[in-house]
Structure formats: C-alpha cells, structure tokens
Coordinates of C-alpha atoms in Angstrom, one line a residue:
M1 CA 30.4 -2.6 -2.7
N2 CA 28.0 -3.9 -5.5
I3 CA 24.4 -4.8 -4.9
K4 CA 25.1 -8.5 -4.9
R5 CA 27.6 -8.2 -2.1
A6 CA 25.2 -5.9 -0.2
K7 CA 22.5 -8.5 -0.4
E8 CA 24.8 -11.2 1.0
E9 CA 25.8 -8.8 3.8
I10 CA 22.2 -8.3 4.8
K11 CA 21.4 -12.0 4.7
D12 CA 24.4 -12.7 6.9
A13 CA 23.2 -10.0 9.3
I14 CA 19.8 -11.6 9.5
Q15 CA 21.3 -15.0 10.3
A16 CA 23.5 -13.4 13.0
Y17 CA 20.7 -11.3 14.5
F18 CA 18.2 -14.1 14.6
Y19 CA 20.7 -16.7 16.0
K20 CA 19.5 -17.9 19.5
N21 CA 21.5 -19.4 22.4
E22 CA 20.6 -22.4 24.5
Y23 CA 18.2 -20.2 26.6
G24 CA 16.2 -19.1 23.6
E25 CA 17.6 -15.6 23.7
Y26 CA 19.0 -13.8 20.7
E27 CA 22.8 -14.1 20.9
I28 CA 23.1 -10.5 19.8
P29 CA 20.7 -8.6 22.1
P30 CA 18.1 -6.5 20.2
V31 CA 19.6 -3.3 21.6
R32 CA 22.9 -4.3 19.9
Q33 CA 21.2 -5.3 16.6
R34 CA 22.2 -2.3 14.6
P35 CA 19.7 -1.1 11.9
I36 CA 21.1 -1.5 8.4
L37 CA 21.4 1.7 6.4
L38 CA 21.8 1.2 2.6
L39 CA 23.2 4.3 0.8
G40 CA 23.4 4.3 -3.0
A41 CA 22.3 5.9 -6.2
P42 CA 18.6 5.6 -7.2
G43 CA 17.5 2.7 -9.3
I44 CA 20.3 0.2 -8.5
G45 CA 18.1 -2.3 -6.7
K46 CA 18.2 -1.3 -3.0
T47 CA 14.4 -1.9 -2.6
Q48 CA 14.3 -5.0 -4.8
I49 CA 16.9 -6.9 -2.9
M50 CA 14.9 -6.5 0.4
E51 CA 12.0 -8.4 -1.2
Q52 CA 14.5 -11.1 -2.5
I53 CA 16.1 -11.4 0.9
A54 CA 12.8 -11.8 2.8
R55 CA 11.7 -14.6 0.4
E56 CA 15.1 -16.4 0.5
C57 CA 15.4 -16.2 4.3
K58 CA 11.7 -17.1 4.8
V59 CA 11.0 -14.0 7.0
G60 CA 8.3 -11.3 6.9
L61 CA 8.7 -8.0 5.2
V62 CA 7.0 -4.7 5.9
S63 CA 8.0 -1.9 3.6
Y64 CA 7.3 1.8 3.7
T65 CA 8.5 4.8 1.7
I66 CA 8.7 7.3 4.5
T67 CA 8.4 10.4 2.3
H68 CA 4.8 9.4 1.8
H69 CA 4.1 9.8 5.6
T70 CA 3.3 12.7 7.9
R71 CA 4.5 12.9 11.5
Q72 CA 1.1 11.8 12.7
S73 CA 0.9 8.6 10.5
A74 CA 4.5 7.7 11.5
I75 CA 4.4 8.2 15.2
G76 CA 0.7 8.1 16.0
L77 CA -1.9 10.6 17.1
P78 CA -1.9 12.2 20.6
Y79 CA -4.7 11.5 23.1
I80 CA -5.2 12.3 26.8
S81 CA -5.1 9.6 29.4
Q82 CA -5.3 9.8 33.2
E83 CA -2.3 8.7 35.4
E84 CA -2.0 8.8 39.2
F85 CA 1.1 10.5 40.7
D86 CA 1.5 10.9 44.5
G87 CA -2.2 10.3 45.0
K88 CA -3.2 12.8 42.4
T89 CA -4.8 12.0 39.1
C90 CA -3.2 14.0 36.3
P91 CA -4.0 14.2 32.5
V92 CA -1.1 12.8 30.4
T93 CA -0.5 13.0 26.7
E94 CA 0.0 9.6 25.0
Y95 CA 0.1 8.5 21.4
T96 CA -1.9 5.9 19.5
M97 CA 0.2 3.1 17.9
S98 CA 2.1 4.2 14.8
E99 CA 0.7 2.9 11.5
I100 CA 4.1 1.5 10.7
V101 CA 4.4 -0.5 14.0
A102 CA 0.8 -1.6 13.7
S103 CA 1.6 -3.0 10.2
V104 CA 4.4 -5.1 11.7
Y105 CA 2.0 -6.7 14.2
E106 CA -0.6 -7.1 11.4
K107 CA 2.0 -9.0 9.3
I108 CA 2.8 -11.3 12.3
R109 CA -0.9 -12.0 12.8
K110 CA -1.6 -12.6 9.1
T111 CA 1.3 -14.9 8.4
G112 CA 2.3 -16.4 11.7
I113 CA 5.9 -15.4 11.0
R114 CA 7.4 -13.7 14.1
E115 CA 10.7 -12.6 12.5
G116 CA 11.2 -10.2 9.7
I117 CA 12.4 -7.0 8.2
L118 CA 11.0 -3.5 8.6
F119 CA 12.3 -1.6 5.6
I120 CA 12.0 2.2 5.4
D121 CA 12.9 3.7 2.0
E122 CA 14.2 7.2 1.4
I123 CA 14.8 7.6 5.1
N124 CA 17.2 10.6 4.7
C125 CA 14.6 12.6 2.6
V126 CA 12.0 13.1 5.3
S127 CA 10.4 16.5 6.2
E128 CA 11.8 18.7 8.9
T129 CA 8.9 17.8 11.3
L130 CA 9.5 14.0 10.8
A131 CA 13.3 14.1 10.9
P132 CA 13.6 13.8 14.8
A133 CA 11.3 10.8 14.7
M134 CA 13.6 9.1 12.2
L135 CA 16.6 9.7 14.4
Q136 CA 14.7 8.3 17.3
F137 CA 13.7 5.3 15.2
L138 CA 17.3 4.5 14.2
Q139 CA 18.7 5.1 17.7
C140 CA 16.0 3.5 19.8
K141 CA 14.0 1.4 17.4
T142 CA 10.7 3.1 18.3
F143 CA 8.1 5.1 16.6
G144 CA 6.5 7.4 19.1
N145 CA 6.0 5.4 22.4
H146 CA 5.9 2.1 20.6
E147 CA 8.8 -0.3 20.1
I148 CA 9.4 -2.4 17.0
P149 CA 8.8 -6.1 18.1
Q150 CA 11.8 -8.2 18.9
G151 CA 12.9 -10.4 16.0
W152 CA 12.4 -7.7 13.4
L153 CA 15.5 -6.3 11.8
I154 CA 15.4 -2.6 10.8
A155 CA 16.7 -1.8 7.4
A156 CA 16.6 1.6 5.7
A157 CA 17.7 3.0 2.4
G158 CA 18.6 6.5 1.2
N159 CA 20.3 8.4 -1.6
P160 CA 23.5 10.3 -1.4
P161 CA 23.1 14.2 -1.4
E162 CA 24.3 14.5 -5.1
Y163 CA 21.2 12.6 -6.3
N164 CA 18.5 14.3 -4.2
K165 CA 18.3 17.9 -3.0
S166 CA 16.1 17.1 -0.1
V167 CA 18.6 14.7 1.6
R168 CA 19.4 15.3 5.2
E169 CA 22.7 14.2 6.7
F170 CA 22.5 12.2 9.9
D171 CA 24.7 13.2 12.8
V172 CA 27.6 11.2 14.2
V173 CA 25.5 9.9 17.1
T174 CA 23.0 8.4 14.7
M175 CA 25.6 7.0 12.3
D176 CA 27.4 5.3 15.2
R177 CA 24.3 3.3 15.8
V178 CA 23.7 1.9 12.3
K179 CA 25.4 -0.7 10.1
K180 CA 26.2 1.4 7.1
I181 CA 26.5 -0.2 3.6
E182 CA 27.4 1.9 0.6
V183 CA 26.3 0.5 -2.7
E184 CA 27.8 1.3 -6.1
P185 CA 26.4 0.5 -9.6
D186 CA 28.2 -2.6 -11.0
Y187 CA 27.3 -4.0 -14.4
E188 CA 28.9 -7.4 -13.9
A189 CA 27.0 -8.0 -10.7
W190 CA 23.7 -6.9 -12.4
K191 CA 24.4 -9.0 -15.5
E192 CA 24.3 -12.2 -13.4
Y193 CA 20.9 -11.2 -12.0
A194 CA 19.8 -10.1 -15.5
C195 CA 20.5 -13.5 -16.9
Q196 CA 18.3 -15.1 -14.2
Q197 CA 15.5 -12.7 -14.9
E198 CA 15.8 -13.2 -18.6
I199 CA 16.4 -9.5 -19.4
H200 CA 15.9 -9.0 -23.1
P201 CA 18.9 -10.2 -25.1
A202 CA 19.2 -6.9 -27.1
I203 CA 19.7 -5.0 -23.8
L204 CA 22.4 -7.5 -22.6
S205 CA 24.2 -7.4 -26.0
Y206 CA 24.0 -3.6 -26.1
L207 CA 25.3 -3.1 -22.5
S208 CA 28.1 -5.7 -23.2
L209 CA 29.3 -3.3 -26.0
R210 CA 28.7 -0.1 -24.0
P211 CA 28.9 -1.0 -20.2
S212 CA 29.4 2.6 -19.3
Y213 CA 25.7 3.2 -20.3
F214 CA 24.5 0.7 -17.7
Y215 CA 24.3 3.5 -15.2
Q216 CA 24.4 7.2 -16.0
M217 CA 23.4 10.3 -14.0
E218 CA 24.1 13.6 -15.6
S219 CA 23.0 17.2 -14.8
T220 CA 22.2 19.3 -17.8
V221 CA 20.6 22.7 -18.5
D222 CA 17.4 20.8 -19.1
G223 CA 17.6 18.9 -15.8
K224 CA 18.8 15.4 -14.8
Q225 CA 19.3 12.8 -17.6
F226 CA 19.8 9.3 -16.4
A227 CA 19.9 5.5 -17.2
T228 CA 19.5 3.1 -14.3
P229 CA 19.3 -0.7 -13.8
R230 CA 15.6 -0.3 -12.9
G231 CA 15.0 1.5 -16.2
W232 CA 16.7 -1.3 -18.2
E233 CA 14.7 -4.0 -16.4
D234 CA 11.4 -2.3 -16.9
L235 CA 12.2 -1.5 -20.5
S236 CA 13.0 -5.2 -21.0
R237 CA 9.6 -6.3 -19.9
M238 CA 8.0 -3.8 -22.2
I239 CA 10.0 -4.9 -25.2
Y240 CA 8.9 -8.5 -24.6
V241 CA 5.2 -7.5 -24.5
Y242 CA 5.5 -5.2 -27.5
E243 CA 7.0 -8.0 -29.5
K244 CA 4.0 -10.3 -28.6
L245 CA 1.6 -7.5 -29.6
G246 CA 3.4 -6.7 -32.8
K247 CA 4.2 -3.2 -31.7
T248 CA 7.4 -1.2 -32.4
V249 CA 9.8 -0.1 -29.7
D250 CA 11.3 3.1 -31.0
R251 CA 13.2 6.0 -29.4
D252 CA 10.0 7.6 -28.1
V253 CA 9.3 4.4 -26.1
V254 CA 12.8 3.8 -25.0
I255 CA 13.2 7.3 -23.5
Q256 CA 10.2 6.8 -21.3
Y257 CA 12.4 4.3 -19.4
I258 CA 16.0 5.3 -20.2
Q259 CA 15.6 9.0 -19.6
H260 CA 18.9 10.0 -21.2
E261 CA 18.7 11.5 -24.7
K262 CA 21.9 10.1 -26.1
I263 CA 21.6 6.6 -24.7
A264 CA 17.9 6.2 -25.6
K265 CA 18.6 7.2 -29.2
D266 CA 21.6 4.9 -29.4
F267 CA 19.8 1.9 -28.0
A268 CA 16.7 2.4 -30.1
G269 CA 19.0 2.3 -33.2
Y270 CA 20.7 -0.8 -31.9
L271 CA 17.4 -2.6 -31.2
E272 CA 16.2 -1.8 -34.8
L273 CA 19.5 -3.2 -36.2
S274 CA 19.0 -6.3 -34.0
Y275 CA 15.7 -7.0 -35.5
K276 CA 17.2 -6.4 -39.0
Y277 CA 20.1 -8.9 -38.3
R278 CA 17.6 -11.5 -37.2
E279 CA 16.0 -11.4 -40.6
D280 CA 19.2 -10.8 -42.7
Y281 CA 21.1 -13.7 -41.1
Q282 CA 18.0 -16.0 -41.1
I283 CA 18.4 -16.9 -37.4
D284 CA 15.3 -19.1 -37.5
A285 CA 16.8 -21.1 -40.5
V286 CA 20.1 -21.5 -38.6
F287 CA 18.3 -23.5 -35.9
E288 CA 16.6 -25.6 -38.6
G289 CA 20.1 -26.7 -39.7
K290 CA 20.4 -24.4 -42.7
I291 CA 23.5 -22.1 -42.9
P292 CA 23.7 -20.4 -46.3
E293 CA 27.3 -19.9 -47.5
G294 CA 26.6 -16.3 -48.6
M295 CA 25.5 -15.5 -45.1
V296 CA 28.7 -16.9 -43.6
K297 CA 30.8 -14.9 -46.0
R298 CA 28.9 -11.7 -45.3
L299 CA 29.2 -12.1 -41.5
S300 CA 33.0 -12.8 -41.7
H301 CA 33.4 -9.3 -43.4
A302 CA 31.0 -7.5 -41.1
S303 CA 32.0 -5.0 -38.4
F304 CA 32.7 -6.3 -34.9
D305 CA 29.5 -4.7 -33.5
E306 CA 27.5 -6.6 -36.2
R307 CA 29.2 -9.9 -35.5
L308 CA 28.7 -9.4 -31.8
S309 CA 25.0 -8.7 -32.3
V310 CA 24.5 -11.8 -34.3
T311 CA 26.3 -13.8 -31.6
G312 CA 23.9 -12.3 -29.1
L313 CA 20.9 -13.5 -31.2
I314 CA 22.3 -17.0 -31.3
L315 CA 22.9 -16.9 -27.5
S316 CA 19.4 -15.5 -27.0
R317 CA 17.8 -18.5 -28.7
C318 CA 19.9 -20.9 -26.6
N319 CA 19.1 -19.1 -23.4
T320 CA 15.4 -19.2 -24.1
Q321 CA 15.6 -22.9 -24.5
F322 CA 17.8 -23.4 -21.4
S323 CA 15.3 -21.5 -19.2
A324 CA 12.3 -23.5 -20.7
W325 CA 14.1 -26.7 -19.9
Y326 CA 14.9 -25.6 -16.4
R327 CA 11.3 -24.7 -15.6
E328 CA 10.1 -28.1 -17.0
C329 CA 12.8 -29.8 -14.9
R330 CA 11.5 -28.1 -11.7
R331 CA 7.9 -29.0 -12.6
L332 CA 8.9 -32.6 -13.0
E333 CA 10.9 -32.6 -9.7
R334 CA 8.0 -31.0 -7.8
L335 CA 5.5 -33.5 -9.2
L336 CA 7.8 -36.4 -8.3
E337 CA 8.0 -35.2 -4.7
C338 CA 4.2 -35.1 -4.5
L339 CA 3.9 -38.6 -5.9
K340 CA 6.5 -40.0 -3.4
Q341 CA 4.4 -38.5 -0.6
C342 CA 1.2 -40.0 -2.0
R343 CA 2.8 -43.5 -2.5
E344 CA 3.1 -44.3 1.2
G345 CA -0.6 -43.5 1.9
L346 CA -2.0 -45.1 -1.2
L347 CA -0.2 -48.4 -0.7
G348 CA -0.6 -48.3 3.1
A349 CA -3.2 -46.8 5.5
Y350 CA -5.4 -45.3 2.8
Q351 CA -5.4 -48.2 0.4
D352 CA -9.2 -48.6 0.7
A353 CA -9.9 -44.8 0.4
P354 CA -7.6 -43.5 -2.4
M355 CA -9.8 -40.6 -3.5
E356 CA -10.3 -39.2 -0.1
F357 CA -6.6 -39.4 0.6
L358 CA -5.6 -37.8 -2.7
E359 CA -8.1 -35.0 -2.3
D360 CA -6.7 -34.4 1.2
C361 CA -3.2 -34.3 -0.3
R362 CA -4.3 -31.8 -2.9
D363 CA -6.0 -29.6 -0.3
S364 CA -2.9 -29.7 1.9
F365 CA -0.7 -28.7 -0.9
E366 CA -3.0 -25.9 -1.9
G367 CA -3.1 -24.7 1.7
E368 CA 0.7 -24.5 1.8
F369 CA 0.6 -22.5 -1.4
R370 CA -1.9 -20.0 0.0
R371 CA 0.0 -19.6 3.2
L372 CA 3.3 -18.9 1.4
K373 CA 1.6 -16.6 -1.0
N374 CA -0.1 -14.6 1.7
A375 CA 3.2 -14.3 3.5
E376 CA 4.7 -13.0 0.3
L377 CA 7.4 -15.7 0.4
L378 CA 6.9 -16.7 -3.3
D379 CA 8.3 -15.0 -6.3
R380 CA 6.5 -15.2 -9.6
E381 CA 8.4 -18.2 -10.8
E382 CA 7.7 -20.1 -7.6
E383 CA 4.1 -19.2 -7.7
H384 CA 3.8 -20.5 -11.2
L385 CA 5.5 -23.7 -10.1
Y386 CA 2.9 -24.3 -7.4
L387 CA 0.0 -23.6 -9.8
D388 CA 1.4 -26.0 -12.3
T389 CA 1.8 -28.7 -9.7
L390 CA -1.7 -28.1 -8.4
S391 CA -3.0 -28.4 -12.0
S392 CA -1.2 -31.7 -12.4
L393 CA -2.6 -33.1 -9.1
E394 CA -6.1 -32.1 -10.2
E395 CA -5.6 -33.9 -13.5
I396 CA -4.4 -37.0 -11.7
I397 CA -7.4 -37.0 -9.4
Q398 CA -9.9 -36.6 -12.3
K399 CA -8.1 -39.4 -14.2
I400 CA -8.4 -41.7 -11.3
K401 CA -12.1 -40.8 -10.8
G402 CA -12.8 -41.5 -14.4
A403 CA -11.1 -44.9 -14.2
A404 CA -13.0 -45.7 -11.0
A405 CA -9.9 -47.1 -9.3
A406 CA -10.9 -49.8 -6.8
D407 CA -8.0 -49.3 -4.4
G408 CA -4.8 -47.4 -3.7
K409 CA -2.6 -49.7 -5.7
E410 CA -4.7 -49.2 -8.8
A411 CA -4.8 -45.4 -8.2
F412 CA -1.0 -45.3 -7.8
S413 CA -0.6 -47.3 -11.0
I414 CA -2.6 -44.6 -12.9
M415 CA -0.4 -41.9 -11.2
Q416 CA 2.7 -43.7 -12.4
E417 CA 1.4 -43.7 -16.0
L418 CA 0.7 -40.0 -16.0
F419 CA 4.1 -39.3 -14.5
A420 CA 5.7 -41.4 -17.3
D421 CA 3.8 -39.2 -19.9
R422 CA 5.2 -36.1 -18.2
R423 CA 8.7 -37.6 -18.2
A424 CA 8.4 -38.3 -21.9
Q425 CA 7.4 -34.6 -22.5
Y426 CA 10.5 -33.5 -20.5
D427 CA 12.7 -35.8 -22.5
Q428 CA 11.4 -34.2 -25.7
I429 CA 12.2 -30.7 -24.3
Y430 CA 15.7 -31.9 -23.2
D431 CA 16.4 -33.3 -26.7
R432 CA 15.2 -30.0 -28.3
V433 CA 17.5 -27.9 -26.1
A434 CA 20.4 -30.2 -26.9
D435 CA 19.7 -29.9 -30.6
T436 CA 19.5 -26.1 -30.3
L437 CA 22.9 -26.0 -28.6
E438 CA 24.5 -28.2 -31.2
K439 CA 23.1 -26.1 -34.1
A440 CA 24.4 -23.0 -32.3
F441 CA 27.9 -24.5 -32.3
D442 CA 27.5 -25.5 -36.0
F443 CA 26.8 -21.8 -36.9
M444 CA 29.6 -20.4 -34.7
E445 CA 32.1 -22.8 -36.2
A446 CA 31.0 -22.1 -39.7
A447 CA 30.8 -18.3 -39.4
L448 CA 33.0 -17.2 -36.5
P449 CA 35.3 -20.1 -35.6
Q450 CA 38.5 -18.3 -34.5
G451 CA 37.3 -14.8 -33.6
Q452 CA 36.6 -13.1 -30.4
E453 CA 32.9 -14.0 -30.9
M454 CA 33.5 -17.7 -30.0
V455 CA 35.3 -16.6 -26.8
I456 CA 32.3 -14.5 -25.9
F457 CA 29.9 -17.3 -26.8
I458 CA 31.6 -19.7 -24.5
T459 CA 32.0 -17.1 -21.8
E460 CA 28.3 -16.4 -21.8
L461 CA 27.5 -20.1 -21.6
N462 CA 29.8 -20.3 -18.5
T463 CA 28.1 -17.4 -16.8
G464 CA 24.4 -18.1 -17.7
C465 CA 22.8 -19.8 -14.7
Y466 CA 20.4 -21.9 -16.8
A467 CA 23.1 -22.7 -19.4
V468 CA 25.4 -24.0 -16.6
K469 CA 22.6 -26.2 -15.2
F470 CA 21.9 -27.7 -18.5
L471 CA 25.5 -28.4 -19.3
E472 CA 25.8 -30.2 -16.0
E473 CA 23.3 -32.7 -17.4
Y474 CA 24.2 -32.7 -21.1
E475 CA 27.6 -33.8 -22.4
C476 CA 28.6 -31.5 -25.2
P477 CA 32.1 -32.3 -26.5
R478 CA 32.5 -29.0 -28.4
Y479 CA 31.7 -27.0 -25.4
Y480 CA 34.3 -28.7 -23.3
L481 CA 36.9 -28.4 -26.1
Y482 CA 36.4 -24.7 -26.5
N483 CA 36.1 -24.2 -22.8
R484 CA 39.5 -25.9 -22.2
N485 CA 41.0 -23.7 -24.9
L486 CA 39.5 -20.6 -23.3
L487 CA 40.9 -21.6 -19.9
F488 CA 44.3 -22.2 -21.5
Q489 CA 44.3 -18.8 -23.1
E490 CA 43.3 -17.1 -19.9
K491 CA 46.1 -18.9 -18.0
R492 CA 48.6 -18.0 -20.7
Q493 CA 47.6 -14.3 -20.6
E494 CA 47.9 -14.3 -16.8
L495 CA 51.4 -15.8 -17.0
I496 CA 52.4 -13.2 -19.5
K497 CA 51.1 -10.5 -17.3
Q498 CA 53.0 -11.9 -14.3
M499 CA 56.2 -12.1 -16.3
D500 CA 55.8 -8.5 -17.5
E501 CA 55.3 -7.4 -13.9
L502 CA 58.5 -9.3 -12.8

C-alpha cells in the first residue's frame, strides 16, 4: 500500500486499540494489541507519518532509532538485589529501568497525556546482542523486566533486506504477533501531501513529467545511487531559501539531496530552464494583466515540456496566493473564536473589570499554546497560528489600555473595530487571489486554450487542497465551464474504453 493508506491504517488501529468499554477497559486487551511493523524502502516517509499521526490523534509520541542504542541502554543495567526464598535470603540479578521505557513515563509526566505511540525505527537492523531484546519487545511488549505502560501503541519501522545489508529477518513466531504493513513508493499519494506542504513548483512540474524519478534506488559499481521523497522535500526547502538569499541551485547542490547522478543533472537543468522561462514569458507581467502577442505565438510553437513548464509557473503563482489566503482565513477564524469567548465575559460578569478579564483570557490562551507545544501536538503551521492570535490579542489589550475603556461594553466595542480592520485586510487578500486566478485563466485561454495544458491546469486546481478550499468560496464561471468539459471528456473516454472491452 502507499504511505497515505498506511497512515490511515495506523490511525484506525489507534482508534480501535484505545476504544474502551462500559467498564473503562480497553475493548481489545493490551495483550492482543499487536505492535505495528512498517516495512518499506528508506526515505518514503515512515518516520514522518508517525509524527503526523500523533498530532492528529492528540496522543503522545516517543521515538527512538534503535541502531543508536546498546543492549544496556535498551534493556537497562544489571544490579544485585536481595530476595527471600524458603526462609533464605539470596542475591538476585535485576535490571534498572530501560531508558526507552523511562522516556515513555517521562512523556506522560511532562504532558499529562496517558496514551501514545512508542515508535522504534530501524528495528530489523539491530546488533546481534540486541536482537533477542527486540524479539522480546515485539512479543511481550517489555524491555528487560519493565513493561510498556498500557495505553501506548508500539509501532516499529524497518527496511527490506535489499536496501540494507544489516537487516535481520524476524522468525514466524515474532511475525505472527505483529500487524505488518508493507509500504511502497507512490507518487500520486505523495503529490497530495506535497501540495499541502508547498513543495517547490519546479519539483512538482519536473516529477509530473518524469514520475519514475520520484523514487529510484540503483546499485552501481560506485555504490548506491538514489532519489527519495525525503530528498525531494529537503531539496525543496533549500531551493526556497536559496531563492531568498539570491544563491544558485546547480547540479552540485542538487546532488547533495538527490544522490543519483543522472536525475540530479537532469533536474538541475530543468530548474535552470524554469527560471529562464519565468523571465522569457514575463510571468510577473502576466499577473499584471499584460499578455504580449509575441509571447503567445512563441509558446504555441514551443515543445510540450516547455509549455508544461510555463503552465507550472502559472499554477505556482496561483497556489502561492491560495495558501496565503487560507492562512489568513484561519487567522481570522481563530481571532473570531477568541472574540466570541471574550464577549460573554465583557458584557456580563466582568463588565466592571475588562482589563483583568482580557489579560486572564490572553494568559489562558497562551497556557494552552505552551501545553500543546510541550506535548508536541502542534505542527509548524499550527504553532504560527497560535503565535499570530496571541499577537492580535496583545494588540487588542494595548489598544484598550490606551483608550482607557471605562467598562466591558466600551472594551468590546474597541475589539469589534479592530476585528473589522482585520476583516477588511482579509477581503483585500481574497480579492487579490480572485484577480490572480482570473488573470491565470486569461493567459491560459490566450496562449493554450485547447491543448493538454488546460486540462492539466484544471486538474491541478481540482487536486490542490488550498485551491479547492478557495474555489468553494469563490465563484469562477470559467473554472466550472472547463471543469464540466473535463468531466465530460473523462466520462466519454471511460465509455469508449468500456465499449472496446465489450
């Protein structure tokens, strides 16, 4: 299965394992809660989805790469204790608590979250001395003499033998006690994630042309050459920062991430062309409403790769605007939630002490933010959302202080004015995004009206998460027209296919 389906399977397992009956017991007893074993090629996102799952399910996460551990750190150190047997006191060997088990209890103490995931990476690559402990861990859910706390799902990940020489195969007894999930690289599943993460448009356009380069693992006389999803994502972040710094991303930079000679050279050339097309086709001017006739004629006679690259540049500008709109939309929604919570207090019990009440609200909101951040339940975008909302609350408080509001009613009136200003800013962003989309259609209709590029443009709008959200709010007649035509063509092709089969 692909990584997206694997993520859903693990989330379903968490929901099932943590479901309790009327007696407060886990419906599936802990002894029957099989550890999850993810097996798949390196770099496809096995580790990353565990972090996403923990945040989305609001559970704790303790993660270890077991190859970094010795037998002593994994199962604990031996010590001598005294026990009485048949009236005789005898020395007995016991073990201190495993560092890994102790980390689970520390996570519970730190966050107050009593359910979570203990994730062990590279579990089938352990040393010979640690291998028996790993088998015991999967079979009995213990490290040494110490059990994993109830309410903690065990998940492990490993690579198939063809990717790692140090892989050890588990026996049938162990495999019969785990929930095995095999994961395969899948570009379409990754592309959906990549759009949400705003992977650099040049990478998405390139991989759309050459999807086989999304994941490559080859053995050569010089060793392994490979390209992985992790490499593409990390390269994307570097390209963005290099663009801000005015630095060049050439083949020597690309191959540091895409460690495959042919693919790195090919993509570096494609990226250089992408920058060239941005200048040659005056993409900035297009979104100012200027479409030179000579540029249209040149593009109509260009190669398919070139036309697709230019379509990618147009989509990139739209997607940047869509994501900016969505972030502003979420900021406004979160601020509105806070104002609704403040309204009741300001116009009710705390009408005579508005500042004290508002400062308490801010402190409470900040406390929630710190708690969620310490529990590692916020991704970067959520963290920024909380910080933006806190900044807005502080601005409101300072404005009310400066106005010396006499009571809660006056304070709330000031809050409403500030919210109205924010709403006006949001409306400006919304109008700018709508204008960007309309100018994109102007260009596509002028330069590439009937070609495959318009189909790709509409298809990408249909699959981009931020584009879909915006188009739910904004009525764009041309989008609906081309979308209907696209659906009609797809249905027609499907009917022809069925007729051919008959």
